[in-house]
Short mmCIF file of C-alpha atoms in Angstrom, two decimals:
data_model
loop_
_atom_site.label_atom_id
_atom_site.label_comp_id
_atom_site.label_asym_id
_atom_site.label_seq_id
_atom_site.Cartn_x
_atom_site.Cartn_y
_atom_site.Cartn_z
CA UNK B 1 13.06 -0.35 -25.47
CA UNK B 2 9.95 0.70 -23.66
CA UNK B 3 9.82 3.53 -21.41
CA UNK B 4 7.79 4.01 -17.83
CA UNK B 5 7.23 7.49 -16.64
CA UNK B 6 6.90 7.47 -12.72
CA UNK B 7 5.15 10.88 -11.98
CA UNK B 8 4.62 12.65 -8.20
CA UNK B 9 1.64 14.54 -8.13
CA UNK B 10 2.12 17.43 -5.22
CA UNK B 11 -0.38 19.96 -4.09
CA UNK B 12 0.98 23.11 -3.00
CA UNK B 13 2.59 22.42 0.48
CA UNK B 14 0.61 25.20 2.21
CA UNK B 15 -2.20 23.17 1.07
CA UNK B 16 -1.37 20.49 1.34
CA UNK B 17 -2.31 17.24 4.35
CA UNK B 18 -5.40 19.44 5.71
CA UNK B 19 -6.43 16.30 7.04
CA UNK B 20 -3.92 16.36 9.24
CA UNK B 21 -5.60 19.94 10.63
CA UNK B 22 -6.98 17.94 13.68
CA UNK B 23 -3.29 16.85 15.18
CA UNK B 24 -1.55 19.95 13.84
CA UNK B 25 -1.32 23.38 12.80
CA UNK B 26 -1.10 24.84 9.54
CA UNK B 27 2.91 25.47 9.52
CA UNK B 28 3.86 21.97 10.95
CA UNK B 29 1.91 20.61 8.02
CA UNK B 30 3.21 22.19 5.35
CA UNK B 31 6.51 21.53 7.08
CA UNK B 32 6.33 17.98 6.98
CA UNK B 33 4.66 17.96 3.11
CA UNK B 34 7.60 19.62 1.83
CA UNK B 35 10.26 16.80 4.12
CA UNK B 36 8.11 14.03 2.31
CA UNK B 37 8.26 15.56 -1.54
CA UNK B 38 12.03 16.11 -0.94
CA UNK B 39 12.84 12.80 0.20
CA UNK B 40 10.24 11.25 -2.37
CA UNK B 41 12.21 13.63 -4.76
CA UNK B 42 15.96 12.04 -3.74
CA UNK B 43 14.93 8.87 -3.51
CA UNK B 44 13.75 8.48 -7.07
CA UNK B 45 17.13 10.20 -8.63
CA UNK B 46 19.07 7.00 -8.27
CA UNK B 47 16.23 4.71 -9.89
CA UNK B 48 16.08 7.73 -12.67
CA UNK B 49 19.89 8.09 -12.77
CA UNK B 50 20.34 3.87 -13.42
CA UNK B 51 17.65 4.45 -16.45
CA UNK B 52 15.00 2.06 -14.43
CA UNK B 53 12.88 5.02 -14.98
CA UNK B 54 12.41 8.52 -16.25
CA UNK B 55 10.90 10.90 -13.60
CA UNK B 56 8.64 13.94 -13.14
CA UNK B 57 6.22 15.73 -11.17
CA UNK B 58 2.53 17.04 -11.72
CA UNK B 59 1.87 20.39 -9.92
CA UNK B 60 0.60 23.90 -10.07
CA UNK B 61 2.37 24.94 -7.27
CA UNK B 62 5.87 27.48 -7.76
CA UNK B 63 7.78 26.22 -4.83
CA UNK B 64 7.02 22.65 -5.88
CA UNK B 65 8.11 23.66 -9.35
CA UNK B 66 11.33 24.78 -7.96
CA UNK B 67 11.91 21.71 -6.13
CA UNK B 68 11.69 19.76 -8.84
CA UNK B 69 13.39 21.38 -11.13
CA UNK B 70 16.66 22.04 -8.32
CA UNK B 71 17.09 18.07 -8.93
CA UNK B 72 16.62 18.95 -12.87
CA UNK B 73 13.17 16.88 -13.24
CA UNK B 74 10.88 17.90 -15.37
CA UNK B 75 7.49 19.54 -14.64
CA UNK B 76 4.24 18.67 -16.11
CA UNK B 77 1.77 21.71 -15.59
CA UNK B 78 -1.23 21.04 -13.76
CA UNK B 79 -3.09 23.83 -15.26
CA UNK B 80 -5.47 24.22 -12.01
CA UNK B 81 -5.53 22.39 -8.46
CA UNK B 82 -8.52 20.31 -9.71
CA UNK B 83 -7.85 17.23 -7.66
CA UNK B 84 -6.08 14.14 -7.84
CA UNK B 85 -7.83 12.42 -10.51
CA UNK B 86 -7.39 15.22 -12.75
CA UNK B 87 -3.72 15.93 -12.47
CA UNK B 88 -2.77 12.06 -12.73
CA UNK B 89 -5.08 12.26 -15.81
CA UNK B 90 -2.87 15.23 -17.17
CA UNK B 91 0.32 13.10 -16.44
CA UNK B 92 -1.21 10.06 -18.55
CA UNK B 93 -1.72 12.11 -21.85
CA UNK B 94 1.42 13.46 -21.06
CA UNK B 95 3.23 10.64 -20.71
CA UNK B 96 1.17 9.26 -24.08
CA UNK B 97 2.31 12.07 -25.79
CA UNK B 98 5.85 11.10 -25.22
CA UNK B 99 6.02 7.67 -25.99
CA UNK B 100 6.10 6.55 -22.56
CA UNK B 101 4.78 2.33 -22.57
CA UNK B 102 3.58 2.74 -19.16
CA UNK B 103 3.06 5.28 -16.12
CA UNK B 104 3.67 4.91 -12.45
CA UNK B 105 1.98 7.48 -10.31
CA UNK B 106 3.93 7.44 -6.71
CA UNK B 107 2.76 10.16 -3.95
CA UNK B 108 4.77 12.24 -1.89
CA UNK B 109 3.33 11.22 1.05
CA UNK B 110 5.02 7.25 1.54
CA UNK B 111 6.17 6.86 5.18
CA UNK B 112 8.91 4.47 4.51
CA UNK B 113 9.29 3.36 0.85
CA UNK B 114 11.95 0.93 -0.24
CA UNK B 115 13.28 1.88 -3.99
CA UNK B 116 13.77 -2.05 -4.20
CA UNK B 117 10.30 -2.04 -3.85
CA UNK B 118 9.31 0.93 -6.65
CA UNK B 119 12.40 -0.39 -8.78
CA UNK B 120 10.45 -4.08 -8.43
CA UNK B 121 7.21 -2.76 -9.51
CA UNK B 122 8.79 -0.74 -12.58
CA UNK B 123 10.65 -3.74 -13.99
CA UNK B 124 7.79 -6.10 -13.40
CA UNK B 125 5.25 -3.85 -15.43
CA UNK B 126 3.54 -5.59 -18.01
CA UNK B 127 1.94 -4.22 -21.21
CA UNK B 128 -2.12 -3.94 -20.71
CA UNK B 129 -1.85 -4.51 -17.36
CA UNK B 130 -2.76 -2.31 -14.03
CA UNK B 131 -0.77 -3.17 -10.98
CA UNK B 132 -2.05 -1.44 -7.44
CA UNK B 133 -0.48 -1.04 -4.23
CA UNK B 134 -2.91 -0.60 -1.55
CA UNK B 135 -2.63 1.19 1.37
CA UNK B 136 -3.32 -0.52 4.29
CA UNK B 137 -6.87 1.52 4.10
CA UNK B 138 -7.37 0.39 0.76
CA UNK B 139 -6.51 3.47 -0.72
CA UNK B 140 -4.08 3.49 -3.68
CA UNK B 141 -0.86 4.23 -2.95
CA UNK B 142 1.56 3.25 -5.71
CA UNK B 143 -0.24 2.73 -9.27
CA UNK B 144 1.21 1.41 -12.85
CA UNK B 145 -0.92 1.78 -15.81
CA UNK B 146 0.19 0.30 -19.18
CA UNK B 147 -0.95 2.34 -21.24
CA UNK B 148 -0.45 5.14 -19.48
CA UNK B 149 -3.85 6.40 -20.51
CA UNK B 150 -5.45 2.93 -20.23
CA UNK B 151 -8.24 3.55 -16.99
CA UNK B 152 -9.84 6.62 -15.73
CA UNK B 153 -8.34 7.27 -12.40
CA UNK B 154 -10.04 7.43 -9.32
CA UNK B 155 -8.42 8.35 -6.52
CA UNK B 156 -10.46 8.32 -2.98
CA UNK B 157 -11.88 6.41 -0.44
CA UNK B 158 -10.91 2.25 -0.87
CA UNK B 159 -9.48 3.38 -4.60
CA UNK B 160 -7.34 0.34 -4.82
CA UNK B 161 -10.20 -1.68 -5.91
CA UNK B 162 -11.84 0.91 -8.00
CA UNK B 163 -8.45 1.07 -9.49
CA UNK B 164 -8.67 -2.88 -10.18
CA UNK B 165 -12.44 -2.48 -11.78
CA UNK B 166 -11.07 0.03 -13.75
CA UNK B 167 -8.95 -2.38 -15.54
CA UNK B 168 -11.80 -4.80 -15.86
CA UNK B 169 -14.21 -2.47 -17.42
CA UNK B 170 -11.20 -1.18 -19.85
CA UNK B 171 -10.75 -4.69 -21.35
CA UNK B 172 -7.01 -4.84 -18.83
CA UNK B 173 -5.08 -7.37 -16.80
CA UNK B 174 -5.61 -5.81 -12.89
CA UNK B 175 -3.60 -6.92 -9.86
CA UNK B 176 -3.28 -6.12 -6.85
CA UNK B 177 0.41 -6.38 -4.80
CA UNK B 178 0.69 -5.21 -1.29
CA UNK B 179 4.23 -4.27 -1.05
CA UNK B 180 4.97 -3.58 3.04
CA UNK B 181 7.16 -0.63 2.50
CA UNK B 182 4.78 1.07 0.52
CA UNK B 183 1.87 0.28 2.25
CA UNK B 184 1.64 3.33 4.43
CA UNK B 185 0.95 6.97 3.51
CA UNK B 186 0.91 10.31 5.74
CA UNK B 187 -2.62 11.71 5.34
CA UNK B 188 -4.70 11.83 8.52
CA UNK B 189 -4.23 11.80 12.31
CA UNK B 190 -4.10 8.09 12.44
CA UNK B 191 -1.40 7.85 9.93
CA UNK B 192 0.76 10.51 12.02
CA UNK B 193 1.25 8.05 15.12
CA UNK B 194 2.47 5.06 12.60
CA UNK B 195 4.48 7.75 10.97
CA UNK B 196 6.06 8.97 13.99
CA UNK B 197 6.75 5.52 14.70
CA UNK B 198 8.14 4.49 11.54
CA UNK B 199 10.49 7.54 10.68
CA UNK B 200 10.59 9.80 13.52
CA UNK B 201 12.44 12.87 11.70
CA UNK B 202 9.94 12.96 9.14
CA UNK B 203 7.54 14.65 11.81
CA UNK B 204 10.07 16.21 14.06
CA UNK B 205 9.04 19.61 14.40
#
């Protein structure tokens, strides 16, 4: 049976949504980084739990660590906070390493995600293929890669099509599937109002 590997990459929370430095403080943010890894975190133990999946996280950071391994998912060492690119990277030769058929790299940072939606995606994988979820920026914000090592990642500004030439230049199917509930991340001042909107108690202070 093949296997998919869905993997959270997660700065430390103290450094994590500077972005966000503009609309808040250095304590809020952390404080609402760590409420969106642990809900990201619970919300992917059923899907894991029901075998749709197997789960783990990408980090260099102790507490994150700890909160991962609390809900007894494993931890793939970053090494060094070298950026996005390079710790999803890490989590793809991981993932090849373990026999894993495909990898689906889901942030920390989705507003209001739908595990209908993620468990959708994860079924509906298909082998040389690339399958992006834009944000509504055009940023990437859910990703599955079959093989997991198939593209070189690049995360950053309007990455969803990068993601899809990617694929292209690699010799792989690409699309591209704007999902609703996974359409909206938590990463600048802009996406804080939406947020607040959204899910109130995920910026309640």
């Amino acid at each position: 049976m093949s296997r998919c590997l869905v993997v959270v990459p997660m700065k430390d929370p103290a450094r994590s949504k500077t972005r966000l430095r503009v609309a808040m403080s250095c304590a809020p943010r952390a404080a609402v980084a760590r409420r969106l890894l642990r809900r990201t975190l619970d919300l992917m133990l059923p899907l894991r739990d029901a075998s749709v999946c197997d789960l783990a996280v990408v980090t260099v950071s102790a507490e994150v660590k700890a909160q991962a391994r609390e809900r007894s998912i494993p931890v793939i060492e970053e090494g060094s906070e070298d950026g996005l690119n390079m710790a999803v990277g890490t989590a793809a030769t991981y993932a090849c390493r373990q026999g894993y058929d495909a990898l689906c790299v889901l942030p920390a940072d989705l507003v209001a995600p739908d595990p209908e939606d993620i468990r959708s995606l994860i079924e509906h994988r298909a082998p040389n293929t690339v399958t992006v979820c834009p944000s509504v920026d055009m940023g990437t914000n859910a990703l599955v890669v079959s093989p997991p090592d198939g593209i070189d990642f690049c995360y950053g500004p309007c990455s969803a099509q990068k993601h899809v030439a990617a694929a292209h230049a690699a010799g792989y199917s690409a699309r591209m599937i704007p999902l609703e509930s996974l359409r909206h991340d938590l990463d600048t001042a802009d996406h804080l109002s939406r947020a607040t909107a959204l899910v109130p108690e995920l910026v309640a202070l």
